[in-house]
Amino acid sequence: MRKIEKKTIGEVVRFCIVGVVATIIHYAIYLLLKQWIIHVVAFAVGYVLSFIANFFMTARFTFKKNATAKKGVGFIAAHTVNFFLQTSLLQIFLWLGINENYAPVPVYCIAVPVNFLLVRLVFK
């Protein structure tokens, strides 16, 4: 296997690991905070804190780069595009008649690779 292919595969694996860790952080913060504040605020705080952690883990672990303000802006932009892509795709799949319990699956199959490419562009 060529060096570039191995490097990209490594980035994809690390990207997935970071995504799982960020999700766990989000969920843990949500569960902790909802004991004292309303669930929607707990969810939002968890999201913001996990997003920040996700940025630094993506920079240092996934792409082995320094976290800079410019990359932070690009990261926010990539995730904003990802959010709107996921929301739009979900609506399309629901409109096509896919059950709402299963509609997110093809959404993730499309959006996660697109998000990887966008975030990779930010850090490369």
GROMACS .gro file of N, CA, C and O in nm, residues 80-100 102-115 118:
model
  144
   80THR      N    1  -2.087   2.356   0.986
   80THR     CA    2  -2.211   2.425   0.949
   80THR      C    3  -2.264   2.367   0.818
   80THR      O    4  -2.384   2.337   0.807
   81VAL      N    5  -2.176   2.349   0.721
   81VAL     CA    6  -2.216   2.285   0.595
   81VAL      C    7  -2.270   2.146   0.625
   81VAL      O    8  -2.373   2.104   0.572
   82ASN      N    9  -2.201   2.072   0.711
   82ASN     CA   10  -2.242   1.937   0.747
   82ASN      C   11  -2.382   1.936   0.810
   82ASN      O   12  -2.465   1.852   0.778
   83PHE      N   13  -2.407   2.031   0.898
   83PHE     CA   14  -2.538   2.039   0.963
   83PHE      C   15  -2.649   2.059   0.859
   83PHE      O   16  -2.750   1.989   0.861
   84PHE      N   17  -2.628   2.154   0.769
   84PHE     CA   18  -2.731   2.181   0.668
   84PHE      C   19  -2.743   2.066   0.568
   84PHE      O   20  -2.853   2.034   0.522
   85LEU      N   21  -2.633   2.001   0.536
   85LEU     CA   22  -2.637   1.885   0.449
   85LEU      C   23  -2.718   1.773   0.514
   85LEU      O   24  -2.807   1.715   0.450
   86GLN      N   25  -2.690   1.745   0.641
   86GLN     CA   26  -2.763   1.639   0.712
   86GLN      C   27  -2.912   1.672   0.721
   86GLN      O   28  -2.996   1.585   0.698
   87THR      N   29  -2.942   1.795   0.757
   87THR     CA   30  -3.082   1.836   0.771
   87THR      C   31  -3.156   1.824   0.637
   87THR      O   32  -3.268   1.772   0.631
   88SER      N   33  -3.092   1.868   0.530
   88SER     CA   34  -3.154   1.861   0.398
   88SER      C   35  -3.171   1.717   0.352
   88SER      O   36  -3.278   1.679   0.302
   89LEU      N   37  -3.068   1.637   0.370
   89LEU     CA   38  -3.077   1.497   0.330
   89LEU      C   39  -3.184   1.424   0.409
   89LEU      O   40  -3.258   1.341   0.352
   90LEU      N   41  -3.194   1.453   0.536
   90LEU     CA   42  -3.297   1.388   0.618
   90LEU      C   43  -3.435   1.418   0.560
   90LEU      O   44  -3.518   1.328   0.545
   91GLN      N   45  -3.458   1.544   0.527
   91GLN     CA   46  -3.588   1.582   0.471
   91GLN      C   47  -3.613   1.512   0.337
   91GLN      O   48  -3.725   1.468   0.310
   92ILE      N   49  -3.509   1.501   0.257
   92ILE     CA   50  -3.523   1.434   0.127
   92ILE      C   51  -3.558   1.286   0.146
   92ILE      O   52  -3.650   1.234   0.082
   93PHE      N   53  -3.486   1.219   0.235
   93PHE     CA   54  -3.512   1.076   0.256
   93PHE      C   55  -3.650   1.053   0.318
   93PHE      O   56  -3.716   0.955   0.285
   94LEU      N   57  -3.691   1.143   0.405
   94LEU     CA   58  -3.827   1.131   0.460
   94LEU      C   59  -3.931   1.152   0.350
   94LEU      O   60  -4.030   1.080   0.343
   95TRP      N   61  -3.908   1.251   0.263
   95TRP     CA   62  -3.998   1.278   0.152
   95TRP      C   63  -4.006   1.158   0.057
   95TRP      O   64  -4.112   1.129   0.001
   96LEU      N   65  -3.894   1.086   0.042
   96LEU     CA   66  -3.891   0.968  -0.043
   96LEU      C   67  -3.961   0.849   0.021
   96LEU      O   68  -3.976   0.745  -0.042
   97GLY      N   69  -4.004   0.866   0.146
   97GLY     CA   70  -4.082   0.761   0.212
   97GLY      C   71  -4.004   0.669   0.304
   97GLY      O   72  -4.059   0.570   0.353
   98ILE      N   73  -3.879   0.701   0.329
   98ILE     CA   74  -3.801   0.619   0.422
   98ILE      C   75  -3.851   0.646   0.563
   98ILE      O   76  -3.873   0.761   0.601
   99ASN      N   77  -3.870   0.542   0.639
   99ASN     CA   78  -3.918   0.551   0.777
   99ASN      C   79  -3.827   0.644   0.858
   99ASN      O   80  -3.704   0.638   0.845
  100GLU      N   81  -3.887   0.727   0.942
  100GLU     CA   82  -3.810   0.825   1.019
  100GLU      C   83  -3.709   0.759   1.114
  100GLU      O   84  -3.612   0.823   1.153
  102TYR      N   85  -3.523   0.508   1.028
  102TYR     CA   86  -3.411   0.462   0.946
  102TYR      C   87  -3.353   0.569   0.854
  102TYR      O   88  -3.243   0.553   0.802
  103ALA      N   89  -3.424   0.677   0.834
  103ALA     CA   90  -3.379   0.782   0.743
  103ALA      C   91  -3.242   0.840   0.779
  103ALA      O   92  -3.166   0.875   0.688
  104PRO      N   93  -3.206   0.851   0.907
  104PRO     CA   94  -3.072   0.905   0.936
  104PRO      C   95  -2.956   0.817   0.887
  104PRO      O   96  -2.847   0.868   0.863
  105VAL      N   97  -2.981   0.688   0.868
  105VAL     CA   98  -2.871   0.599   0.827
  105VAL      C   99  -2.812   0.640   0.691
  105VAL      O  100  -2.690   0.661   0.682
  106PRO      N  101  -2.892   0.654   0.585
  106PRO     CA  102  -2.831   0.700   0.459
  106PRO      C  103  -2.778   0.844   0.469
  106PRO      O  104  -2.682   0.879   0.400
  107VAL      N  105  -2.839   0.922   0.557
  107VAL     CA  106  -2.788   1.059   0.577
  107VAL      C  107  -2.644   1.052   0.626
  107VAL      O  108  -2.555   1.118   0.572
  108TYR      N  109  -2.619   0.971   0.728
  108TYR     CA  110  -2.483   0.958   0.783
  108TYR      C  111  -2.388   0.899   0.680
  108TYR      O  112  -2.271   0.938   0.673
  109CYS      N  113  -2.437   0.805   0.601
  109CYS     CA  114  -2.352   0.742   0.499
  109CYS      C  115  -2.301   0.843   0.397
  109CYS      O  116  -2.193   0.827   0.341
  110ILE      N  117  -2.379   0.947   0.374
  110ILE     CA  118  -2.338   1.053   0.281
  110ILE      C  119  -2.264   1.164   0.354
  110ILE      O  120  -2.156   1.208   0.312
  111ALA      N  121  -2.318   1.210   0.466
  111ALA     CA  122  -2.267   1.329   0.533
  111ALA      C  123  -2.133   1.308   0.604
  111ALA      O  124  -2.050   1.399   0.604
  112VAL      N  125  -2.112   1.192   0.663
  112VAL     CA  126  -1.986   1.171   0.736
  112VAL      C  127  -1.866   1.175   0.642
  112VAL      O  128  -1.768   1.247   0.670
  113PRO      N  129  -1.867   1.105   0.528
  113PRO     CA  130  -1.753   1.119   0.437
  113PRO      C  131  -1.736   1.261   0.382
  113PRO      O  132  -1.623   1.309   0.368
  114VAL      N  133  -1.847   1.329   0.354
  114VAL     CA  134  -1.838   1.468   0.307
  114VAL      C  135  -1.775   1.555   0.416
  114VAL      O  136  -1.687   1.636   0.389
  115ASN      N  137  -1.819   1.534   0.542
  115ASN     CA  138  -1.763   1.612   0.652
  115ASN      C  139  -1.614   1.583   0.667
  115ASN      O  140  -1.534   1.674   0.691
  118LEU      N  141  -1.432   1.782   0.403
  118LEU     CA  142  -1.432   1.925   0.434
  118LEU      C  143  -1.334   1.956   0.548
  118LEU      O  144  -1.256   2.052   0.539
   0.00000   0.00000   0.00000
